[in-house]
Amino acid sequence: MSDRARIFATRSLAGAPLAGLAHRCDLDVWPARTAPTPEQLASRSRDADGLLCLLTDRIDAALLERCPRLRAVSSVSVGVDHVDLDAATARGIPVGHTPGVLTETTADLAFALLLAAARRVAEGDRFVRAGEWTPDRVWEPDLLLGRDVHGATLGLVGLGAIGQAMARRAQGFGMRVLAWSRTRRDMPGVAFASLDSLLPAADFVSVHVALNADTRGLLGESALARMKPGAVLVNTARGGIVDEDALADALRSGQLGAAGLDVFAREPLDPASPLLRLPNVVLTPHIGSASEATRARMVELAVENLLAALAGNPMPHCANPAVYARPT
Ligand code: DGY
């Protein structure tokens, strides 16, 4: 690496990898717990050679324009819908991300949401805490009846690494698994299906595609109307893939039975969101990858990506590999 590269890290991240980065580079770490505003991000990144960012930092063409020295962007996330990849590629800037390491952890949460929505776990918890479990209601034949998961059909929208990890969990629970993805993928025990045939056949639908121009709004009003009546929707991918107003309507009308959601079109979830008032929705605050080990591994990978690029080598996990095919 020539001289000491300047890095702006948009959040303080625990662990040895960041200490290693500080040892090798001039590291400026955003001191607050909350994300920098776009203006703060632009002014702190202005002289940076590398940017270590999170999915809450919008890395768009205007920001890149204001950072003439920038040679690498590395996001501590697998999803890169917060980065304008075309603009970065056009400027010759590789964008790193962290695939692989969060697959199993995210699938764990997706399956937890599926189970929680099916068996009304959050409703049960609220019932007990609210003091409604009283001596005259010790055990009722129809209290909080849910849906069986075993023997049911799971439809996976997306069969990449996380979709496949979800399929393995579902198989362990004795579910039949259907899957659709943009490019056909084969997996033992999983029946590949068109989206049109998957939606009406699945008791549970779990979303595992990336958010991009093709998938934004993929599960809108008409797709939700084609789902099996009473089915359960799980989304741990990105909020923009599901139309939340249409989802709330479908949950209210009984077209859908329940939902388990970790991601939202706008995060944090708007306090006015109708989803907050529906008892048959289990909500978590974008914690799909939130285990100690996985978050540590994500930081490690993001730092590896950054150091590789600053040393003039290809990033081990680059989200815009076309950047390496550009004429120099
Ligand atoms: C990602 O990495 O894209 C996840 O959404 C964060 O866990």
mmCIF file with all atom_site columns, N, CA and C in Angstrom, residues 220-261:
data_model
loop_
_atom_site.group_PDB
_atom_site.id
_atom_site.type_symbol
_atom_site.label_atom_id
_atom_site.label_alt_id
_atom_site.label_comp_id
_atom_site.label_asym_id
_atom_site.label_entity_id
_atom_site.label_seq_id
_atom_site.pdbx_PDB_ins_code
_atom_site.Cartn_x
_atom_site.Cartn_y
_atom_site.Cartn_z
_atom_site.occupancy
_atom_site.B_iso_or_equiv
_atom_site.pdbx_formal_charge
_atom_site.auth_seq_id
_atom_site.auth_comp_id
_atom_site.auth_asym_id
_atom_site.auth_atom_id
_atom_site.pdbx_PDB_model_num
ATOM 1   N N  . GLY A 1 220 ? -46.393 -7.633  -4.889 1.00 0.00 ? 220 GLY A N  1
ATOM 2   C CA . GLY A 1 220 ? -47.359 -6.543  -4.768 1.00 0.00 ? 220 GLY A CA 1
ATOM 3   C C  . GLY A 1 220 ? -48.758 -7.115  -4.652 1.00 0.00 ? 220 GLY A C  1
ATOM 4   N N  . GLU A 1 221 ? -49.740 -6.227  -4.852 1.00 0.00 ? 221 GLU A N  1
ATOM 5   C CA . GLU A 1 221 ? -51.139 -6.610  -4.636 1.00 0.00 ? 221 GLU A CA 1
ATOM 6   C C  . GLU A 1 221 ? -51.529 -7.870  -5.410 1.00 0.00 ? 221 GLU A C  1
ATOM 7   N N  . SER A 1 222 ? -51.147 -7.930  -6.691 1.00 0.00 ? 222 SER A N  1
ATOM 8   C CA . SER A 1 222 ? -51.641 -9.066  -7.488 1.00 0.00 ? 222 SER A CA 1
ATOM 9   C C  . SER A 1 222 ? -50.928 -10.355 -7.080 1.00 0.00 ? 222 SER A C  1
ATOM 10  N N  . ALA A 1 223 ? -49.634 -10.284 -6.767 1.00 0.00 ? 223 ALA A N  1
ATOM 11  C CA . ALA A 1 223 ? -48.939 -11.504 -6.326 1.00 0.00 ? 223 ALA A CA 1
ATOM 12  C C  . ALA A 1 223 ? -49.506 -11.988 -4.989 1.00 0.00 ? 223 ALA A C  1
ATOM 13  N N  . LEU A 1 224 ? -49.779 -11.042 -4.081 1.00 0.00 ? 224 LEU A N  1
ATOM 14  C CA . LEU A 1 224 ? -50.313 -11.441 -2.767 1.00 0.00 ? 224 LEU A CA 1
ATOM 15  C C  . LEU A 1 224 ? -51.698 -12.063 -2.928 1.00 0.00 ? 224 LEU A C  1
ATOM 16  N N  . ALA A 1 225 ? -52.462 -11.540 -3.898 1.00 0.00 ? 225 ALA A N  1
ATOM 17  C CA . ALA A 1 225 ? -53.811 -12.084 -4.128 1.00 0.00 ? 225 ALA A CA 1
ATOM 18  C C  . ALA A 1 225 ? -53.746 -13.500 -4.695 1.00 0.00 ? 225 ALA A C  1
ATOM 19  N N  . ARG A 1 226 ? -52.610 -13.830 -5.354 1.00 0.00 ? 226 ARG A N  1
ATOM 20  C CA . ARG A 1 226 ? -52.467 -15.177 -5.920 1.00 0.00 ? 226 ARG A CA 1
ATOM 21  C C  . ARG A 1 226 ? -51.979 -16.192 -4.892 1.00 0.00 ? 226 ARG A C  1
ATOM 22  N N  . MET A 1 227 ? -51.574 -15.716 -3.703 1.00 0.00 ? 227 MET A N  1
ATOM 23  C CA . MET A 1 227 ? -51.110 -16.664 -2.679 1.00 0.00 ? 227 MET A CA 1
ATOM 24  C C  . MET A 1 227 ? -52.282 -17.459 -2.129 1.00 0.00 ? 227 MET A C  1
ATOM 25  N N  . LYS A 1 228 ? -51.953 -18.606 -1.578 1.00 0.00 ? 228 LYS A N  1
ATOM 26  C CA . LYS A 1 228 ? -52.984 -19.481 -1.007 1.00 0.00 ? 228 LYS A CA 1
ATOM 27  C C  . LYS A 1 228 ? -53.698 -18.741 0.131  1.00 0.00 ? 228 LYS A C  1
ATOM 28  N N  . PRO A 1 229 ? -55.008 -18.750 0.174  1.00 0.00 ? 229 PRO A N  1
ATOM 29  C CA . PRO A 1 229 ? -55.696 -18.048 1.272  1.00 0.00 ? 229 PRO A CA 1
ATOM 30  C C  . PRO A 1 229 ? -55.211 -18.553 2.633  1.00 0.00 ? 229 PRO A C  1
ATOM 31  N N  . GLY A 1 230 ? -54.887 -17.623 3.503  1.00 0.00 ? 230 GLY A N  1
ATOM 32  C CA . GLY A 1 230 ? -54.433 -17.994 4.846  1.00 0.00 ? 230 GLY A CA 1
ATOM 33  C C  . GLY A 1 230 ? -52.934 -18.281 4.938  1.00 0.00 ? 230 GLY A C  1
ATOM 34  N N  . ALA A 1 231 ? -52.209 -18.127 3.813  1.00 0.00 ? 231 ALA A N  1
ATOM 35  C CA . ALA A 1 231 ? -50.767 -18.440 3.827  1.00 0.00 ? 231 ALA A CA 1
ATOM 36  C C  . ALA A 1 231 ? -49.990 -17.416 4.670  1.00 0.00 ? 231 ALA A C  1
ATOM 37  N N  . VAL A 1 232 ? -48.751 -17.782 4.971  1.00 0.00 ? 232 VAL A N  1
ATOM 38  C CA . VAL A 1 232 ? -47.878 -16.947 5.813  1.00 0.00 ? 232 VAL A CA 1
ATOM 39  C C  . VAL A 1 232 ? -46.709 -16.442 4.971  1.00 0.00 ? 232 VAL A C  1
ATOM 40  N N  . LEU A 1 233 ? -46.421 -15.157 5.065  1.00 0.00 ? 233 LEU A N  1
ATOM 41  C CA . LEU A 1 233 ? -45.298 -14.578 4.316  1.00 0.00 ? 233 LEU A CA 1
ATOM 42  C C  . LEU A 1 233 ? -44.162 -14.221 5.276  1.00 0.00 ? 233 LEU A C  1
ATOM 43  N N  . VAL A 1 234 ? -42.941 -14.591 4.884  1.00 0.00 ? 234 VAL A N  1
ATOM 44  C CA . VAL A 1 234 ? -41.760 -14.260 5.694  1.00 0.00 ? 234 VAL A CA 1
ATOM 45  C C  . VAL A 1 234 ? -40.804 -13.456 4.811  1.00 0.00 ? 234 VAL A C  1
ATOM 46  N N  . ASN A 1 235 ? -40.298 -12.357 5.328  1.00 0.00 ? 235 ASN A N  1
ATOM 47  C CA . ASN A 1 235 ? -39.336 -11.567 4.551  1.00 0.00 ? 235 ASN A CA 1
ATOM 48  C C  . ASN A 1 235 ? -38.148 -11.171 5.416  1.00 0.00 ? 235 ASN A C  1
ATOM 49  N N  . THR A 1 236 ? -36.987 -11.736 5.066  1.00 0.00 ? 236 THR A N  1
ATOM 50  C CA . THR A 1 236 ? -35.735 -11.340 5.732  1.00 0.00 ? 236 THR A CA 1
ATOM 51  C C  . THR A 1 236 ? -34.757 -10.777 4.695  1.00 0.00 ? 236 THR A C  1
ATOM 52  N N  . ALA A 1 237 ? -35.273 -10.468 3.480  1.00 0.00 ? 237 ALA A N  1
ATOM 53  C CA . ALA A 1 237 ? -34.374 -10.031 2.400  1.00 0.00 ? 237 ALA A CA 1
ATOM 54  C C  . ALA A 1 237 ? -34.286 -8.498  2.378  1.00 0.00 ? 237 ALA A C  1
ATOM 55  N N  . ARG A 1 238 ? -35.235 -7.858  1.712  1.00 0.00 ? 238 ARG A N  1
ATOM 56  C CA . ARG A 1 238 ? -35.301 -6.400  1.726  1.00 0.00 ? 238 ARG A CA 1
ATOM 57  C C  . ARG A 1 238 ? -36.772 -5.992  1.653  1.00 0.00 ? 238 ARG A C  1
ATOM 58  N N  . GLY A 1 239 ? -37.100 -4.904  2.367  1.00 0.00 ? 239 GLY A N  1
ATOM 59  C CA . GLY A 1 239 ? -38.488 -4.474  2.444  1.00 0.00 ? 239 GLY A CA 1
ATOM 60  C C  . GLY A 1 239 ? -39.096 -4.106  1.104  1.00 0.00 ? 239 GLY A C  1
ATOM 61  N N  . GLY A 1 240 ? -38.308 -3.490  0.234  1.00 0.00 ? 240 GLY A N  1
ATOM 62  C CA . GLY A 1 240 ? -38.843 -2.993  -1.033 1.00 0.00 ? 240 GLY A CA 1
ATOM 63  C C  . GLY A 1 240 ? -39.371 -4.080  -1.955 1.00 0.00 ? 240 GLY A C  1
ATOM 64  N N  . ILE A 1 241 ? -39.096 -5.335  -1.637 1.00 0.00 ? 241 ILE A N  1
ATOM 65  C CA . ILE A 1 241 ? -39.557 -6.437  -2.505 1.00 0.00 ? 241 ILE A CA 1
ATOM 66  C C  . ILE A 1 241 ? -41.055 -6.674  -2.301 1.00 0.00 ? 241 ILE A C  1
ATOM 67  N N  . VAL A 1 242 ? -41.548 -6.337  -1.105 1.00 0.00 ? 242 VAL A N  1
ATOM 68  C CA . VAL A 1 242 ? -42.960 -6.560  -0.777 1.00 0.00 ? 242 VAL A CA 1
ATOM 69  C C  . VAL A 1 242 ? -43.657 -5.200  -0.669 1.00 0.00 ? 242 VAL A C  1
ATOM 70  N N  . ASP A 1 243 ? -44.839 -5.094  -1.275 1.00 0.00 ? 243 ASP A N  1
ATOM 71  C CA . ASP A 1 243 ? -45.629 -3.865  -1.119 1.00 0.00 ? 243 ASP A CA 1
ATOM 72  C C  . ASP A 1 243 ? -46.316 -3.920  0.259  1.00 0.00 ? 243 ASP A C  1
ATOM 73  N N  . GLU A 1 244 ? -45.847 -3.074  1.182  1.00 0.00 ? 244 GLU A N  1
ATOM 74  C CA . GLU A 1 244 ? -46.318 -3.186  2.573  1.00 0.00 ? 244 GLU A CA 1
ATOM 75  C C  . GLU A 1 244 ? -47.784 -2.809  2.747  1.00 0.00 ? 244 GLU A C  1
ATOM 76  N N  . ASP A 1 245 ? -48.265 -1.845  1.970  1.00 0.00 ? 245 ASP A N  1
ATOM 77  C CA . ASP A 1 245 ? -49.687 -1.489  2.102  1.00 0.00 ? 245 ASP A CA 1
ATOM 78  C C  . ASP A 1 245 ? -50.558 -2.639  1.624  1.00 0.00 ? 245 ASP A C  1
ATOM 79  N N  . ALA A 1 246 ? -50.156 -3.233  0.489  1.00 0.00 ? 246 ALA A N  1
ATOM 80  C CA . ALA A 1 246 ? -50.923 -4.370  -0.040 1.00 0.00 ? 246 ALA A CA 1
ATOM 81  C C  . ALA A 1 246 ? -50.848 -5.541  0.946  1.00 0.00 ? 246 ALA A C  1
ATOM 82  N N  . LEU A 1 247 ? -49.685 -5.705  1.572  1.00 0.00 ? 247 LEU A N  1
ATOM 83  C CA . LEU A 1 247 ? -49.530 -6.792  2.551  1.00 0.00 ? 247 LEU A CA 1
ATOM 84  C C  . LEU A 1 247 ? -50.456 -6.565  3.746  1.00 0.00 ? 247 LEU A C  1
ATOM 85  N N  . ALA A 1 248 ? -50.481 -5.326  4.238  1.00 0.00 ? 248 ALA A N  1
ATOM 86  C CA . ALA A 1 248 ? -51.343 -5.030  5.387  1.00 0.00 ? 248 ALA A CA 1
ATOM 87  C C  . ALA A 1 248 ? -52.807 -5.295  5.027  1.00 0.00 ? 248 ALA A C  1
ATOM 88  N N  . ASP A 1 249 ? -53.207 -4.903  3.813  1.00 0.00 ? 249 ASP A N  1
ATOM 89  C CA . ASP A 1 249 ? -54.595 -5.167  3.383  1.00 0.00 ? 249 ASP A CA 1
ATOM 90  C C  . ASP A 1 249 ? -54.868 -6.672  3.356  1.00 0.00 ? 249 ASP A C  1
ATOM 91  N N  . ALA A 1 250 ? -53.913 -7.425  2.803  1.00 0.00 ? 250 ALA A N  1
ATOM 92  C CA . ALA A 1 250 ? -54.103 -8.879  2.671  1.00 0.00 ? 250 ALA A CA 1
ATOM 93  C C  . ALA A 1 250 ? -54.169 -9.548  4.046  1.00 0.00 ? 250 ALA A C  1
ATOM 94  N N  . LEU A 1 251 ? -53.404 -9.021  4.995  1.00 0.00 ? 251 LEU A N  1
ATOM 95  C CA . LEU A 1 251 ? -53.423 -9.591  6.354  1.00 0.00 ? 251 LEU A CA 1
ATOM 96  C C  . LEU A 1 251 ? -54.715 -9.231  7.079  1.00 0.00 ? 251 LEU A C  1
ATOM 97  N N  . ARG A 1 252 ? -55.193 -8.031  6.806  1.00 0.00 ? 252 ARG A N  1
ATOM 98  C CA . ARG A 1 252 ? -56.417 -7.557  7.450  1.00 0.00 ? 252 ARG A CA 1
ATOM 99  C C  . ARG A 1 252 ? -57.631 -8.321  6.928  1.00 0.00 ? 252 ARG A C  1
ATOM 100 N N  . SER A 1 253 ? -57.617 -8.570  5.619  1.00 0.00 ? 253 SER A N  1
ATOM 101 C CA . SER A 1 253 ? -58.794 -9.218  5.013  1.00 0.00 ? 253 SER A CA 1
ATOM 102 C C  . SER A 1 253 ? -58.807 -10.722 5.251  1.00 0.00 ? 253 SER A C  1
ATOM 103 N N  . GLY A 1 254 ? -57.689 -11.277 5.703  1.00 0.00 ? 254 GLY A N  1
ATOM 104 C CA . GLY A 1 254 ? -57.624 -12.726 5.895  1.00 0.00 ? 254 GLY A CA 1
ATOM 105 C C  . GLY A 1 254 ? -57.110 -13.455 4.662  1.00 0.00 ? 254 GLY A C  1
ATOM 106 N N  . GLN A 1 255 ? -56.839 -12.712 3.567  1.00 0.00 ? 255 GLN A N  1
ATOM 107 C CA . GLN A 1 255 ? -56.232 -13.356 2.388  1.00 0.00 ? 255 GLN A CA 1
ATOM 108 C C  . GLN A 1 255 ? -54.916 -14.017 2.813  1.00 0.00 ? 255 GLN A C  1
ATOM 109 N N  . LEU A 1 256 ? -54.141 -13.308 3.636  1.00 0.00 ? 256 LEU A N  1
ATOM 110 C CA . LEU A 1 256 ? -52.965 -13.932 4.245  1.00 0.00 ? 256 LEU A CA 1
ATOM 111 C C  . LEU A 1 256 ? -53.251 -14.154 5.728  1.00 0.00 ? 256 LEU A C  1
ATOM 112 N N  . GLY A 1 257 ? -52.693 -15.257 6.260  1.00 0.00 ? 257 GLY A N  1
ATOM 113 C CA . GLY A 1 257 ? -52.956 -15.574 7.659  1.00 0.00 ? 257 GLY A CA 1
ATOM 114 C C  . GLY A 1 257 ? -52.042 -14.843 8.620  1.00 0.00 ? 257 GLY A C  1
ATOM 115 N N  . ALA A 1 258 ? -50.790 -14.671 8.235  1.00 0.00 ? 258 ALA A N  1
ATOM 116 C CA . ALA A 1 258 ? -49.805 -14.059 9.137  1.00 0.00 ? 258 ALA A CA 1
ATOM 117 C C  . ALA A 1 258 ? -48.567 -13.685 8.339  1.00 0.00 ? 258 ALA A C  1
ATOM 118 N N  . ALA A 1 259 ? -47.694 -12.923 8.979  1.00 0.00 ? 259 ALA A N  1
ATOM 119 C CA . ALA A 1 259 ? -46.417 -12.578 8.335  1.00 0.00 ? 259 ALA A CA 1
ATOM 120 C C  . ALA A 1 259 ? -45.341 -12.453 9.401  1.00 0.00 ? 259 ALA A C  1
ATOM 121 N N  . GLY A 1 260 ? -44.117 -12.732 8.988  1.00 0.00 ? 260 GLY A N  1
ATOM 122 C CA . GLY A 1 260 ? -42.941 -12.529 9.840  1.00 0.00 ? 260 GLY A CA 1
ATOM 123 C C  . GLY A 1 260 ? -41.977 -11.654 9.059  1.00 0.00 ? 260 GLY A C  1
ATOM 124 N N  . LEU A 1 261 ? -41.709 -10.464 9.571  1.00 0.00 ? 261 LEU A N  1
ATOM 125 C CA . LEU A 1 261 ? -40.953 -9.478  8.786  1.00 0.00 ? 261 LEU A CA 1
ATOM 126 C C  . LEU A 1 261 ? -39.754 -8.947  9.566  1.00 0.00 ? 261 LEU A C  1
#
